[in-house]
Amino acid sequence: MNPNLALLVLSWQVACLFHENETENLLPGSSSATQAESDALDQIHDELTPDVSWDDFNKVYGSFSSAKERATACVETLREQSPEFKSKVLESMLKVANASHEDENESNVSPEEMAFIQQIREALE
């Protein structure tokens, strides 16, 4: 997995976390991701990772048996990246998390999303 693909995978994993309440419409067939989060991922792709094909993204994202395994593989890919790139990863994750209103949280970021972002931040230190 290349670093740009890992950035996208972690960003989308934020959107796919389970939340107690959703206050925006979910994507068809999704149990937690919203259209706003999908739009944020598209923007991240266009601005930061245009070299990653969506086919590769879908193949890699679906190739893991669990979210934990997926996150671990992404962290391993990103460990040797520059601090600046790691910051871009965390900023991208936060952008997706902040894209939709969930759990009536004023910041739009649910507790599950914030906990996952913090977990990745600590793993990349």
PDB file of C-alpha atoms in Angstrom:
ATOM      1  CA  MET A   1       0.000   0.000   0.000  1.00  0.00           C
ATOM      2  CA  ASN A   2       1.380   3.426  -0.821  1.00  0.00           C
ATOM      3  CA  PRO A   3       1.126   6.384   1.600  1.00  0.00           C
ATOM      4  CA  ASN A   4      -1.503   8.248  -0.441  1.00  0.00           C
ATOM      5  CA  LEU A   5      -3.710   5.185  -0.463  1.00  0.00           C
ATOM      6  CA  ALA A   6      -3.233   4.785   3.305  1.00  0.00           C
ATOM      7  CA  LEU A   7      -4.303   8.425   3.766  1.00  0.00           C
ATOM      8  CA  LEU A   8      -7.540   7.796   1.861  1.00  0.00           C
ATOM      9  CA  VAL A   9      -8.235   4.491   3.597  1.00  0.00           C
ATOM     10  CA  LEU A  10      -7.880   5.988   7.087  1.00  0.00           C
ATOM     11  CA  SER A  11      -9.976   8.987   6.106  1.00  0.00           C
ATOM     12  CA  TRP A  12     -12.795   6.768   4.877  1.00  0.00           C
ATOM     13  CA  GLN A  13     -12.533   4.495   7.894  1.00  0.00           C
ATOM     14  CA  VAL A  14     -13.471   7.509  10.026  1.00  0.00           C
ATOM     15  CA  ALA A  15     -16.721   7.830   8.066  1.00  0.00           C
ATOM     16  CA  CYS A  16     -17.482   4.140   8.443  1.00  0.00           C
ATOM     17  CA  LEU A  17     -17.362   4.088  12.235  1.00  0.00           C
ATOM     18  CA  PHE A  18     -20.605   3.196  13.990  1.00  0.00           C
ATOM     19  CA  HIS A  19     -22.401   6.087  15.679  1.00  0.00           C
ATOM     20  CA  GLU A  20     -25.285   6.032  18.111  1.00  0.00           C
ATOM     21  CA  ASN A  21     -27.183   8.674  16.158  1.00  0.00           C
ATOM     22  CA  GLU A  22     -26.948  10.028  12.652  1.00  0.00           C
ATOM     23  CA  THR A  23     -28.575  13.343  11.848  1.00  0.00           C
ATOM     24  CA  GLU A  24     -27.833  13.319   8.114  1.00  0.00           C
ATOM     25  CA  ASN A  25     -28.873  10.939   5.367  1.00  0.00           C
ATOM     26  CA  LEU A  26     -26.651   7.918   4.970  1.00  0.00           C
ATOM     27  CA  LEU A  27     -25.231   6.751   1.688  1.00  0.00           C
ATOM     28  CA  PRO A  28     -27.359   4.004   0.128  1.00  0.00           C
ATOM     29  CA  GLY A  29     -26.263   0.666   1.555  1.00  0.00           C
ATOM     30  CA  SER A  30     -24.179   2.290   4.295  1.00  0.00           C
ATOM     31  CA  SER A  31     -24.645   1.773   8.011  1.00  0.00           C
ATOM     32  CA  SER A  32     -22.818   4.961   9.018  1.00  0.00           C
ATOM     33  CA  ALA A  33     -21.194   6.961   6.199  1.00  0.00           C
ATOM     34  CA  THR A  34     -22.971  10.089   4.998  1.00  0.00           C
ATOM     35  CA  GLN A  35     -23.013  11.795   1.632  1.00  0.00           C
ATOM     36  CA  ALA A  36     -21.190  14.777   3.170  1.00  0.00           C
ATOM     37  CA  GLU A  37     -18.375  12.488   4.301  1.00  0.00           C
ATOM     38  CA  SER A  38     -18.179  10.918   0.858  1.00  0.00           C
ATOM     39  CA  ASP A  39     -17.982  14.389  -0.690  1.00  0.00           C
ATOM     40  CA  ALA A  40     -15.164  15.307   1.723  1.00  0.00           C
ATOM     41  CA  LEU A  41     -13.251  12.165   0.706  1.00  0.00           C
ATOM     42  CA  ASP A  42     -13.701  13.064  -2.970  1.00  0.00           C
ATOM     43  CA  GLN A  43     -12.255  16.511  -2.286  1.00  0.00           C
ATOM     44  CA  ILE A  44      -9.286  15.044  -0.394  1.00  0.00           C
ATOM     45  CA  HIS A  45      -8.677  12.659  -3.281  1.00  0.00           C
ATOM     46  CA  ASP A  46      -8.785  15.442  -5.856  1.00  0.00           C
ATOM     47  CA  GLU A  47      -6.505  17.762  -3.869  1.00  0.00           C
ATOM     48  CA  LEU A  48      -4.015  15.389  -2.207  1.00  0.00           C
ATOM     49  CA  THR A  49      -4.100  11.950  -3.784  1.00  0.00           C
ATOM     50  CA  PRO A  50      -5.193  12.169  -7.443  1.00  0.00           C
ATOM     51  CA  ASP A  51      -2.703   9.400  -8.283  1.00  0.00           C
ATOM     52  CA  VAL A  52      -4.789   6.823  -6.378  1.00  0.00           C
ATOM     53  CA  SER A  53      -7.449   5.097  -8.465  1.00  0.00           C
ATOM     54  CA  TRP A  54     -10.808   4.439  -6.862  1.00  0.00           C
ATOM     55  CA  ASP A  55     -10.575   0.830  -8.065  1.00  0.00           C
ATOM     56  CA  ASP A  56      -7.341   0.380  -6.104  1.00  0.00           C
ATOM     57  CA  PHE A  57      -8.903   2.096  -3.102  1.00  0.00           C
ATOM     58  CA  ASN A  58     -11.958  -0.179  -3.156  1.00  0.00           C
ATOM     59  CA  LYS A  59      -9.842  -3.310  -3.631  1.00  0.00           C
ATOM     60  CA  VAL A  60      -7.481  -2.463  -0.762  1.00  0.00           C
ATOM     61  CA  TYR A  61     -10.210  -1.193   1.587  1.00  0.00           C
ATOM     62  CA  GLY A  62     -12.221  -4.375   1.143  1.00  0.00           C
ATOM     63  CA  SER A  63      -9.255  -6.726   1.364  1.00  0.00           C
ATOM     64  CA  PHE A  64      -8.975  -6.585   5.151  1.00  0.00           C
ATOM     65  CA  SER A  65     -10.976  -8.811   7.458  1.00  0.00           C
ATOM     66  CA  SER A  66     -11.384  -6.106  10.107  1.00  0.00           C
ATOM     67  CA  ALA A  67     -11.133  -2.372  10.660  1.00  0.00           C
ATOM     68  CA  LYS A  68      -8.329  -2.978  13.159  1.00  0.00           C
ATOM     69  CA  GLU A  69      -6.303  -4.923  10.594  1.00  0.00           C
ATOM     70  CA  ARG A  70      -6.899  -2.168   8.028  1.00  0.00           C
ATOM     71  CA  ALA A  71      -5.793   0.588  10.416  1.00  0.00           C
ATOM     72  CA  THR A  72      -2.698  -1.358  11.460  1.00  0.00           C
ATOM     73  CA  ALA A  73      -1.617  -1.824   7.841  1.00  0.00           C
ATOM     74  CA  CYS A  74      -2.108   1.890   7.145  1.00  0.00           C
ATOM     75  CA  VAL A  75      -0.082   2.896  10.200  1.00  0.00           C
ATOM     76  CA  GLU A  76       2.731   0.562   9.143  1.00  0.00           C
ATOM     77  CA  THR A  77       2.750   2.199   5.708  1.00  0.00           C
ATOM     78  CA  LEU A  78       2.787   5.704   7.208  1.00  0.00           C
ATOM     79  CA  ARG A  79       5.326   5.235  10.025  1.00  0.00           C
ATOM     80  CA  GLU A  80       8.314   6.284   7.918  1.00  0.00           C
ATOM     81  CA  GLN A  81       6.603   9.278   6.317  1.00  0.00           C
ATOM     82  CA  SER A  82       7.531  12.854   7.141  1.00  0.00           C
ATOM     83  CA  PRO A  83       5.841  14.666  10.014  1.00  0.00           C
ATOM     84  CA  GLU A  84       4.230  16.938   7.421  1.00  0.00           C
ATOM     85  CA  PHE A  85       2.653  13.995   5.598  1.00  0.00           C
ATOM     86  CA  LYS A  86       1.442  12.477   8.873  1.00  0.00           C
ATOM     87  CA  SER A  87      -0.192  15.827   9.656  1.00  0.00           C
ATOM     88  CA  LYS A  88      -1.951  15.714   6.285  1.00  0.00           C
ATOM     89  CA  VAL A  89      -3.279  12.262   7.149  1.00  0.00           C
ATOM     90  CA  LEU A  90      -4.691  13.453  10.473  1.00  0.00           C
ATOM     91  CA  GLU A  91      -6.101  16.640   8.904  1.00  0.00           C
ATOM     92  CA  SER A  92      -7.805  14.559   6.216  1.00  0.00           C
ATOM     93  CA  MET A  93      -9.317  12.237   8.804  1.00  0.00           C
ATOM     94  CA  LEU A  94     -10.603  15.231  10.752  1.00  0.00           C
ATOM     95  CA  LYS A  95     -12.015  16.803   7.578  1.00  0.00           C
ATOM     96  CA  VAL A  96     -14.078  13.681   6.878  1.00  0.00           C
ATOM     97  CA  ALA A  97     -15.162  13.458  10.523  1.00  0.00           C
ATOM     98  CA  ASN A  98     -16.210  17.096  10.530  1.00  0.00           C
ATOM     99  CA  ALA A  99     -18.176  16.811   7.284  1.00  0.00           C
ATOM    100  CA  SER A 100     -21.496  15.748   8.783  1.00  0.00           C
ATOM    101  CA  HIS A 101     -23.538  16.312  11.917  1.00  0.00           C
ATOM    102  CA  GLU A 102     -23.457  13.256  14.132  1.00  0.00           C
ATOM    103  CA  ASP A 103     -24.485  12.589  17.683  1.00  0.00           C
ATOM    104  CA  GLU A 104     -25.717  16.190  18.070  1.00  0.00           C
ATOM    105  CA  ASN A 105     -22.092  17.149  18.713  1.00  0.00           C
ATOM    106  CA  GLU A 106     -21.489  20.847  18.037  1.00  0.00           C
ATOM    107  CA  SER A 107     -18.102  20.141  16.464  1.00  0.00           C
ATOM    108  CA  ASN A 108     -19.714  17.530  14.152  1.00  0.00           C
ATOM    109  CA  VAL A 109     -17.060  15.026  15.259  1.00  0.00           C
ATOM    110  CA  SER A 110     -18.520  12.088  17.144  1.00  0.00           C
ATOM    111  CA  PRO A 111     -16.739  10.594  20.155  1.00  0.00           C
ATOM    112  CA  GLU A 112     -15.996   7.454  18.096  1.00  0.00           C
ATOM    113  CA  GLU A 113     -14.400   9.512  15.338  1.00  0.00           C
ATOM    114  CA  MET A 114     -12.290  11.548  17.756  1.00  0.00           C
ATOM    115  CA  ALA A 115     -11.128   8.429  19.581  1.00  0.00           C
ATOM    116  CA  PHE A 116     -10.079   6.797  16.300  1.00  0.00           C
ATOM    117  CA  ILE A 117      -8.225   9.905  15.121  1.00  0.00           C
ATOM    118  CA  GLN A 118      -6.423  10.102  18.480  1.00  0.00           C
ATOM    119  CA  GLN A 119      -5.516   6.403  18.245  1.00  0.00           C
ATOM    120  CA  ILE A 120      -3.966   6.917  14.805  1.00  0.00           C
ATOM    121  CA  ARG A 121      -2.175  10.094  15.933  1.00  0.00           C
ATOM    122  CA  GLU A 122      -0.568   8.228  18.834  1.00  0.00           C
ATOM    123  CA  ALA A 123       0.378   5.291  16.619  1.00  0.00           C
ATOM    124  CA  LEU A 124       2.139   7.625  14.180  1.00  0.00           C
ATOM    125  CA  GLU A 125       4.218   9.388  16.855  1.00  0.00           C
TER     126      GLU A 125
END
